[in-house]
Structure formats: structure tokens, C-alpha cells
C-alpha positions as a Markdown table, in Angstrom:
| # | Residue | x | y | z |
|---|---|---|---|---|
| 1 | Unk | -5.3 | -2.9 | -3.8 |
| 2 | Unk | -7.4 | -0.8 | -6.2 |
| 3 | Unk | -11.1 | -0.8 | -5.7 |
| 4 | Unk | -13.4 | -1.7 | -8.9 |
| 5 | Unk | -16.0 | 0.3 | -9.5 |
| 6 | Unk | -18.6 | -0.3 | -12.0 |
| 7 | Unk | -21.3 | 2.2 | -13.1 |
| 8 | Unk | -20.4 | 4.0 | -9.8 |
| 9 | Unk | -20.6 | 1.1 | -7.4 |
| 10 | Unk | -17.8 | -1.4 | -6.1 |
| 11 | Unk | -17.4 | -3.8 | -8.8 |
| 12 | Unk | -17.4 | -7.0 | -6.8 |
| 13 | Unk | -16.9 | -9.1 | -9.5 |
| 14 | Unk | -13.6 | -7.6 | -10.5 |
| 15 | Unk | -12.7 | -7.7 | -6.7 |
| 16 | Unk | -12.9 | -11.0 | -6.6 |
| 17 | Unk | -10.7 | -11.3 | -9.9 |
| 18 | Unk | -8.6 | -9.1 | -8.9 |
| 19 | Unk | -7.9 | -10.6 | -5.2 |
| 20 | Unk | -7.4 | -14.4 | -6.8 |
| 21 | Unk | -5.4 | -13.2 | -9.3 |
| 22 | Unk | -2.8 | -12.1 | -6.3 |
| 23 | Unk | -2.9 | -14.6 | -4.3 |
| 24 | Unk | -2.2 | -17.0 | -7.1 |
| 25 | Unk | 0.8 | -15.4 | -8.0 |
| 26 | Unk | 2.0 | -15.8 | -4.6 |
| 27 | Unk | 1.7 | -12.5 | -2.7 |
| 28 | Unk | 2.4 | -12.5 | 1.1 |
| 29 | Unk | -0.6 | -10.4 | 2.3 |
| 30 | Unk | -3.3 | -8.2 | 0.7 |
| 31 | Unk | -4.2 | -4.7 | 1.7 |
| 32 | Unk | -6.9 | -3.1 | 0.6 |
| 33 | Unk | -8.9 | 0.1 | 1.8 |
| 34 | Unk | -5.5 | 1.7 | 1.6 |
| 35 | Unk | -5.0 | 5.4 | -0.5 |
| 36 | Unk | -4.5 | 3.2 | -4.1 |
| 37 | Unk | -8.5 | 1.7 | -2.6 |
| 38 | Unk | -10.1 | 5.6 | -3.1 |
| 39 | Unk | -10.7 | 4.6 | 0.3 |
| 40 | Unk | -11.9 | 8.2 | 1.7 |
| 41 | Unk | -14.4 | 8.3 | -1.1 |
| 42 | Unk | -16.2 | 5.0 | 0.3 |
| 43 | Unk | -19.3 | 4.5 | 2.7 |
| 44 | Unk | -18.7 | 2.4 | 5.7 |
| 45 | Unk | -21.2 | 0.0 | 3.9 |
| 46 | Unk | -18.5 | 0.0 | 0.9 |
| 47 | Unk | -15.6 | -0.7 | 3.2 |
| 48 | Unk | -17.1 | -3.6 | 5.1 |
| 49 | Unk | -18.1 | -5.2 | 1.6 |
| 50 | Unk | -14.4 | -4.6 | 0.0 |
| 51 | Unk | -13.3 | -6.1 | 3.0 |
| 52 | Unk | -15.6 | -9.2 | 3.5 |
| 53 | Unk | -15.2 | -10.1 | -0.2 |
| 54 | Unk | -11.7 | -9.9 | -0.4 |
| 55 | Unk | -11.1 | -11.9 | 3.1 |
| 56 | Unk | -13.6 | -14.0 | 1.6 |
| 57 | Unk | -10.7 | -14.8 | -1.7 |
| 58 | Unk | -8.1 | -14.4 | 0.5 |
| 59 | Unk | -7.0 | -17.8 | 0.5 |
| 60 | Unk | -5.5 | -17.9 | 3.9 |
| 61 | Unk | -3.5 | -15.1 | 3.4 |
| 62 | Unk | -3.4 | -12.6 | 5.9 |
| 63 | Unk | -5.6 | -9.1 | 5.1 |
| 64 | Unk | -4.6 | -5.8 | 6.5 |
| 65 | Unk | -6.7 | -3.0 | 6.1 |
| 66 | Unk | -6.2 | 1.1 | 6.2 |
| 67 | Unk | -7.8 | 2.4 | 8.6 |
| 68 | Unk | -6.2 | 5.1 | 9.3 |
| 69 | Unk | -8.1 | 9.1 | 9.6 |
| 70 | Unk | -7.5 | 12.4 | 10.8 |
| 71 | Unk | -8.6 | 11.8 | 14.6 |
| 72 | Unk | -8.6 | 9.5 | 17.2 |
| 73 | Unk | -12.4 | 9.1 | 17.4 |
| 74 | Unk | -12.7 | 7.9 | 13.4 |
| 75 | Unk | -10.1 | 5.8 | 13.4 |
| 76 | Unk | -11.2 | 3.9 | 16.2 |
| 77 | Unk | -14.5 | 3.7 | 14.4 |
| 78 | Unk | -13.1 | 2.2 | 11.6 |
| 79 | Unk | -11.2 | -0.1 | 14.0 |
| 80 | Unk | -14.5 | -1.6 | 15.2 |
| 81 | Unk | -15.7 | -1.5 | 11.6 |
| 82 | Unk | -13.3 | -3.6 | 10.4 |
| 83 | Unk | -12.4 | -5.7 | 13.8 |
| 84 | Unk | -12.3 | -9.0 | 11.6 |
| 85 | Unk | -9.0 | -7.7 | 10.1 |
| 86 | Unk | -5.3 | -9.2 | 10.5 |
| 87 | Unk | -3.9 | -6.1 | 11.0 |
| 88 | Unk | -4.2 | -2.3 | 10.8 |
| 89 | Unk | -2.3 | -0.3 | 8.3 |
| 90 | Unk | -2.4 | 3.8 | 10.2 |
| 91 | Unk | -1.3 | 6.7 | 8.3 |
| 92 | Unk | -0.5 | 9.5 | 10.1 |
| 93 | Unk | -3.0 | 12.3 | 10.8 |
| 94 | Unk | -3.5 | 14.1 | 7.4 |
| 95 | Unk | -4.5 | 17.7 | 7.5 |
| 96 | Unk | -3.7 | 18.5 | 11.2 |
| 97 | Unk | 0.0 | 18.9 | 11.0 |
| 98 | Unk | 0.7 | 17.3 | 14.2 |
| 99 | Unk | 4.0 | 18.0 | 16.4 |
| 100 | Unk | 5.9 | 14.4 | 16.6 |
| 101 | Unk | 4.8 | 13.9 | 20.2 |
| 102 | Unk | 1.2 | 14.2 | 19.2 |
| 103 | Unk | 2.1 | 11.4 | 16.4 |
| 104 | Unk | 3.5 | 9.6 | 19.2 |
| 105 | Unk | 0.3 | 9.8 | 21.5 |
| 106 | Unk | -2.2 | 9.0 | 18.8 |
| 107 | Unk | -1.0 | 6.2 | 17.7 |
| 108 | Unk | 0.0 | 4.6 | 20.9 |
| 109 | Unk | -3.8 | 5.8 | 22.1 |
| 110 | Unk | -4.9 | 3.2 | 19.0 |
| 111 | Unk | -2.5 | 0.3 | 19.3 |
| 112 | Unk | -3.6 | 0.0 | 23.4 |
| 113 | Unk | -7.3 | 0.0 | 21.8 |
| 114 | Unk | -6.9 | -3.3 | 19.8 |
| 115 | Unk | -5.2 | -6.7 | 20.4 |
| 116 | Unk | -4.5 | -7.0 | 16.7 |
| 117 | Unk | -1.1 | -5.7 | 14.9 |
| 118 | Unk | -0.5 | -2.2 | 13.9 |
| 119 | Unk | 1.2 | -1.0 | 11.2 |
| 120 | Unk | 2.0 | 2.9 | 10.7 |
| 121 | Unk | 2.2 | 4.3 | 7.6 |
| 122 | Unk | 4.8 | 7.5 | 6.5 |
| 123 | Unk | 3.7 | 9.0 | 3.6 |
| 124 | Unk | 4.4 | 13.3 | 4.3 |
| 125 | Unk | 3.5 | 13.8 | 0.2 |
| 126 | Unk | -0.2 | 12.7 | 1.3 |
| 127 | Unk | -0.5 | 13.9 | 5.1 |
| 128 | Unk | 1.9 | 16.9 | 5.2 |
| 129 | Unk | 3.6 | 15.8 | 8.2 |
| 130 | Unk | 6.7 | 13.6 | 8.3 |
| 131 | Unk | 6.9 | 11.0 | 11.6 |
| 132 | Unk | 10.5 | 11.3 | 12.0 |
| 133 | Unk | 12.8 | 8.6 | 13.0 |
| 134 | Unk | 12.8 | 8.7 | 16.5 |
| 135 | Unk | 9.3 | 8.6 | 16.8 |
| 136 | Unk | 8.8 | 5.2 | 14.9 |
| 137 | Unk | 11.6 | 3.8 | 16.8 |
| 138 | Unk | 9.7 | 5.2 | 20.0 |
| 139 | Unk | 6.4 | 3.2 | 19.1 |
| 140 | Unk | 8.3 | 0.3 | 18.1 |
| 141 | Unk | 10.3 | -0.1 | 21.3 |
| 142 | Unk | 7.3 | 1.1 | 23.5 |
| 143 | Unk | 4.2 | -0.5 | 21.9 |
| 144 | Unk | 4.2 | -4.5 | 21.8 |
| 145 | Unk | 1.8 | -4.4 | 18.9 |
| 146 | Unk | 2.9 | -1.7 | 16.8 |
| 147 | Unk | 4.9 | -3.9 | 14.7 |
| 148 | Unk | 5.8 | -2.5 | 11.3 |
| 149 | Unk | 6.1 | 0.4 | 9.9 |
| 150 | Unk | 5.2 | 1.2 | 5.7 |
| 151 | Unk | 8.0 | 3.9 | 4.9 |
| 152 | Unk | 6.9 | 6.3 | 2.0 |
| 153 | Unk | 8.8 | 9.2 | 3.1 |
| 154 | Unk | 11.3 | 9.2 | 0.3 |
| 155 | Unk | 13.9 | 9.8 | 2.7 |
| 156 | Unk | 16.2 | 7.1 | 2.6 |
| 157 | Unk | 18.7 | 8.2 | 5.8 |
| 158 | Unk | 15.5 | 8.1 | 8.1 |
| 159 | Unk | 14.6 | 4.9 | 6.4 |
| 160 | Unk | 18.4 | 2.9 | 7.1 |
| 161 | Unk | 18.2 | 4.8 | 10.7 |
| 162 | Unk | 14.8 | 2.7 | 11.3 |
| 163 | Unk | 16.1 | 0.0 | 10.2 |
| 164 | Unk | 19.4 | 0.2 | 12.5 |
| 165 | Unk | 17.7 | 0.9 | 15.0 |
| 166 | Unk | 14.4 | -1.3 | 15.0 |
| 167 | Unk | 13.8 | -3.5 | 18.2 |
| 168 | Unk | 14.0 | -7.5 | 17.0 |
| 169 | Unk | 10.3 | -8.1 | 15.3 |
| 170 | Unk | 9.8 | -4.9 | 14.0 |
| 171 | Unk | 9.5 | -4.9 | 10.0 |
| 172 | Unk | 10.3 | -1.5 | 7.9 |
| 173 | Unk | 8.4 | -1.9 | 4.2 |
| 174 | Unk | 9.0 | 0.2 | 1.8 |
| 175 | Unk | 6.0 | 2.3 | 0.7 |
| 176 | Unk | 7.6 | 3.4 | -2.5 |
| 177 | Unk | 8.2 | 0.8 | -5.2 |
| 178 | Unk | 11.4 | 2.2 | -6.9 |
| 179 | Unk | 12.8 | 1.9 | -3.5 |
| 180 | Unk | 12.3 | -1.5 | -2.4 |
| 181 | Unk | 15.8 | -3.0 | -3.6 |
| 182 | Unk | 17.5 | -0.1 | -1.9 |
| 183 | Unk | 15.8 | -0.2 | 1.3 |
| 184 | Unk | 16.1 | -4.3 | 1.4 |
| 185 | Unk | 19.4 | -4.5 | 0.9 |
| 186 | Unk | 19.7 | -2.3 | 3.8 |
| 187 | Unk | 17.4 | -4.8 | 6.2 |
| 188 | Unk | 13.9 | -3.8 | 4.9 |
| 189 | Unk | 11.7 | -6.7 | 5.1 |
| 190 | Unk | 9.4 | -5.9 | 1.6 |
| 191 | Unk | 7.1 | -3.5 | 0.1 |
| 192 | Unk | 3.2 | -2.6 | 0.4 |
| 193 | Unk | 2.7 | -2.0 | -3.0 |
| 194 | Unk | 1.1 | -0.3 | -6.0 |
| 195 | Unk | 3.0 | -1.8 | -9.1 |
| 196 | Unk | 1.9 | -5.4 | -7.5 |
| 197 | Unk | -1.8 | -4.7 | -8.5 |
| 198 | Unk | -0.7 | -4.6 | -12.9 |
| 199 | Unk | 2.4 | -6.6 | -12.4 |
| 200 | Unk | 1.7 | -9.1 | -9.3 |
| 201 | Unk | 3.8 | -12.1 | -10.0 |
| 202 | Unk | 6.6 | -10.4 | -11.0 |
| 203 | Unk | 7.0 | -8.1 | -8.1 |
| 204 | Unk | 6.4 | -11.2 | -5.8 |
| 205 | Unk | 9.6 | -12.8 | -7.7 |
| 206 | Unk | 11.2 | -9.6 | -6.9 |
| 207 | Unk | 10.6 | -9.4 | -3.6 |
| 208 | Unk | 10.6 | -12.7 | -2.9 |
| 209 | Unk | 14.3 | -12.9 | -4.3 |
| 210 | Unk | 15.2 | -10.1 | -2.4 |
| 211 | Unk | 14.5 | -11.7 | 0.6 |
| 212 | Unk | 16.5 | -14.6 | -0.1 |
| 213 | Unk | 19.6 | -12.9 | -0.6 |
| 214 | Unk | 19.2 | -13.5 | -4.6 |
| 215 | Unk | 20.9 | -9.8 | -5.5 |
| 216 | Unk | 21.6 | -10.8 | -8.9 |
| 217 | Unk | 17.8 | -11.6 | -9.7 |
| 218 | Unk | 16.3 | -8.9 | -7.7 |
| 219 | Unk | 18.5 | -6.4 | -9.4 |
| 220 | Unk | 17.3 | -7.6 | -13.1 |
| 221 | Unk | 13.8 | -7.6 | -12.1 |
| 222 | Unk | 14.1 | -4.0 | -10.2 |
| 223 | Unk | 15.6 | -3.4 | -13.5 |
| 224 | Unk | 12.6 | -4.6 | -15.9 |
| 225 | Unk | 9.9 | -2.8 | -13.5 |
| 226 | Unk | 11.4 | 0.5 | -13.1 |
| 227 | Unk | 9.3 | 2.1 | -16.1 |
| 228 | Unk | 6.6 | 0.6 | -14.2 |
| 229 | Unk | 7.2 | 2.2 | -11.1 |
| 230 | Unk | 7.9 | 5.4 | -12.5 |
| 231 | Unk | 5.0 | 5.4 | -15.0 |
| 232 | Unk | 2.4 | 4.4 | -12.9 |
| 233 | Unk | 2.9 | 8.0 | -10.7 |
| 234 | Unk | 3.3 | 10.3 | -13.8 |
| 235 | Unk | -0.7 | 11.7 | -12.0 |
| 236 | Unk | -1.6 | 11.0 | -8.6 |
| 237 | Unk | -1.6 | 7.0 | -7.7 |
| 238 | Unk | -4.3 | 5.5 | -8.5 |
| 239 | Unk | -5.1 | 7.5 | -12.1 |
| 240 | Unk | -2.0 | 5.8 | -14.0 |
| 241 | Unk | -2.7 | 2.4 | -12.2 |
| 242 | Unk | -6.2 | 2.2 | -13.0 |
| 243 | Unk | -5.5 | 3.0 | -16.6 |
| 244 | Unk | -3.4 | -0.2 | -16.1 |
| 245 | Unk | -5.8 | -2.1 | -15.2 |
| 246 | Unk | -8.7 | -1.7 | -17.6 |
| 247 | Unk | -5.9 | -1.9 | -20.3 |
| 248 | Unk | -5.5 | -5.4 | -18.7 |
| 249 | Unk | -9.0 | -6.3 | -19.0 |
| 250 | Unk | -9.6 | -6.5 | -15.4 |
| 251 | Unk | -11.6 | -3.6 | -14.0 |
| 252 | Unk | -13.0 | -0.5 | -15.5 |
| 253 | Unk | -11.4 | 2.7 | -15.9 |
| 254 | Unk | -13.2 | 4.2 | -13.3 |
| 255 | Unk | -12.6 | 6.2 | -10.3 |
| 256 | Unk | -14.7 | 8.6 | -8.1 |
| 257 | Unk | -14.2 | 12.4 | -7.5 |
| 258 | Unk | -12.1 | 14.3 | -7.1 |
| 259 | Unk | -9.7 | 11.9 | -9.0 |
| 260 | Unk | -11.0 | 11.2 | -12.8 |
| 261 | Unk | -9.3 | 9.3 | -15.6 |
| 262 | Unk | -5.7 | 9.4 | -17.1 |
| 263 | Unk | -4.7 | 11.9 | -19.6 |
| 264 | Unk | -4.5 | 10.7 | -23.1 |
| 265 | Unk | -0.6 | 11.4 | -23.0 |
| 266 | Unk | -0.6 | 8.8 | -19.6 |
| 267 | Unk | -2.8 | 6.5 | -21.4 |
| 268 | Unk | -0.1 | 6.2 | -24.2 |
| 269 | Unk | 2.3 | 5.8 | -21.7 |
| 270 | Unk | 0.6 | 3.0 | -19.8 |
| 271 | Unk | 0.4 | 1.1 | -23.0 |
| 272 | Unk | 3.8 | 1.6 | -24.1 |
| 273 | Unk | 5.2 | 0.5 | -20.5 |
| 274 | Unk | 2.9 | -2.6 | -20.3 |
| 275 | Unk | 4.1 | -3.3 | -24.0 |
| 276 | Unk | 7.8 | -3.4 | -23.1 |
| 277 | Unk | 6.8 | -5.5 | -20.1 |
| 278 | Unk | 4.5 | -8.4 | -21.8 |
| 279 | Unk | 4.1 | -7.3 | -25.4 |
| 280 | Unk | 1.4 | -5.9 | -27.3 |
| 281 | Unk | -1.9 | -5.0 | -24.7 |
């Protein structure tokens, strides 16, 4: 989920939209404080509030939040933080550029901290460091509660070997839109994603379809989203998006340092793919 912001602080009001809007178009579970939240660029004040309010809208559905840092200690901090969660969405250690038994240690250190679900997150563009196959399958098979994994790696051969070789209640999710309908015909269970937040019911109709088996209808759906997925990471996730967004009426354009608003060329671009989605925006 993005997070609103309005004349510098969290936009509540748009939260609150923004949540309701997904859950009535039938989304599975809602994840914000994640990279697409500008989550490092928040106060522990401003997590607990994005979290609250959109558990608050939630509408039963289950909330998972990123908690994820570059150490042990601060992920555990946001652990506690945020101890009302469903479930914990971990990146791996950014910056560090860990050796895969490290990965290994750290995040089987967090998942014996907490009784709630774990869910690691593979995203090497982001943390320079790629937890290789082995090591998910390792956490998975070792760690009752390290139960997913969200798979942004881009590599599809380490995504089909998780799959293969996942231990029975162990999800893979895609992490990367354009490849859900590979990676799910392949055994992957759905997608954490970004294209959800401008184009929410139909990506739950795609993904929904998908899990049913409905090829024919997931394929012409992947189909009339692909601009989308491509377009919304033409500058770095959450710039396009957010553009999206405000062209939808629902937040401002507004995000916080470093990132700053889309290029006037991205801008066009955004309106001409939400045109050929819906018509004129």
C-alpha cells in the first residue's frame, strides 16, 4: 500500500479511502509499511498510526506489515512496535551484503522471536543481496512459522525451484506484477502487489482467476494490465504509482525525500495507460 501524505504528514483520510476501497474490491490481505509505503522515511509514531488506521478499515481481512531492517536489533524493534499485526513481511538485510548463511541465521533469529507468521521478502534490486534457493527452502523446511516467501528476484529458475521444492504450507508470491501469471501457473500462490493499489479490482479478478485454474481469463486480464505493470516502474516504485493515484483523485502527489514526483514524460505516460485502462482520467 502507498502511504498518503498531505502537506507533509500521513494523510489519514486518504488511508482510510484508500484501504476501503481494497477491501471492497475483494483483496485477500493488505500490506502496508512495505517499500511502495516510503516506509524508511516514517517515525515509529507514523508507522503505528498507518498501521492502526488501516487495521482499523481492514474489514476482517488479515494486515501484514514490513518490518523488515538492516539488523537484528531494529527489526525486532519494529516487531514489538507493530506486535498487533497478522504477519511479518522481512526483507532481507539491505546494505550489509550478507553471505547466505547469515540470511539464514537472521531470519531464523526473528521467526523464534514471535509466534505470529513470517514472511521473507527477495528483492536483490533493493537490498543488493539475493537469498538464493536453498536458503528459502532451508527456512521453510526448518522454521514452523516462516511461512511464505514474496519472490522479487526476477529470476524465475530460483522462483519454480521454490516452488518444487516448498514443504506443504509454504506459499511463494510473486513480488513482481508482470510475473504473477508465470510464476502461478507454475504453483505460485498470488502476488504482493503494487499495480493492486491504481487497479485493485481488476488485479483481484486476475489473481483470483488464476487461482481457480481460469487460464483463459487470467491470461486476458494479464494481458490488459501489462502497460500497467510496466509503466508504473518507468522511475523507482512508488514515483509512477503515486502519479497514479492523484490522477485518480485519491491521494496527493506527494512523497518524501529522497524520492520526489514523476517526470512530466511519466506523468503523460500514467495518463495514457490509465486511459487505455478506464478511459479518459
Amino acid at each position: 500500500m502507498f502511504t498518503p501524505f498531505r502537506e507533509g504528514a500521513v494523510d489519514v483520510k486518504a488511508l482510510i479511502a484508500t484501504t476501503e476501497r481494497q477491501v471492497q474490491a475483494g483483496i485477500d490481505f493488505l500490506v502496508p509499511l512495505g517499500t511502495t509505503g516510503e516506509t524508511p522515511t516514517l517515525s515509529n509514531e507514523e508507522k503505528l498510526l498507518v498501521f492502526n488506521t488501516v487495521k482499523e478499515h481492514a474489514a476482517g481481512r488479515p494486515v501484514v506489515v514490513g518490518v523488515g531492517t538492516n539488523s537484528v536489533h531494529g527489526t525486532l524493534a519494529n516487531m514489538e512496535l507493530l506486535k498487533d499485526a497478522d504477519a511479518f513481511l522481512v526483507v532481507v538485510p539491505f546494505y550489509n551484503k550478507p553471505p547466505q548463511r547469515g540470511i539464514y541465521e537472521y531470519f531464523k533469529t526473528l521467526a523464534l522471536a514471535t509466534d505470529k507468521p513470517v514472511i521473507l521478502y527477495n528483492v536483490p534490486g533493493r537490498t543488493g543481496t539475493n537469498c538464493e534457493a536453498e536458503t528459502t527452502l532451508a527456512l521453510a523446511r526448518d522454521v514452523p512459522n516462516i511461512v511464505a516467501v514474496k519472490e522479487a528476484s526476477g529470476k524465475l529458475d530460483q522462483i519454480y525451484q521454490i516452488i518444487e521444492g516448498a514443504p506443504a504450507g509454504f506459499s511463494v508470491l510473486s513480488g513482481n506484477d508482470d510475473e504473477t501469471l508465470d510464476v502461478m501457473k507454475k504453483g505460485a500462490h498470488g502476488v504482493v502487489s503494487v499495480a493492486s493499489n491504481v487497479a485493485v479490482r481488476e488485479m483481484a479478478d486476475f489473481v483470483h482467476a488464476a487461482q481457480q485454474g481460469d487460464w483463459k481469463l487470467a491470461g486476458q486480464l494479464n494481458e490488459r494490465l501489462r502497460p500497467l505493470f510496466k509503466n508504473l516502474f518507468v522511475e523507482a516504485n512508488p514515483i509512477p504509482g503515486k502519479a497514479a493515484m492523484a490522477r485518480l483523485g485519491l491521494m496527493e502527489n506527494s512523497l518524501r525525500l529522497p524520492l520526489v514526483t514523476a517526470l512530466e514524460s511519466t506523468e503523460a505516460l500514467i495518463k495514457e495507460t490509465l486511459n487505455q485502462l478506464w478511459g479518459e482520467k
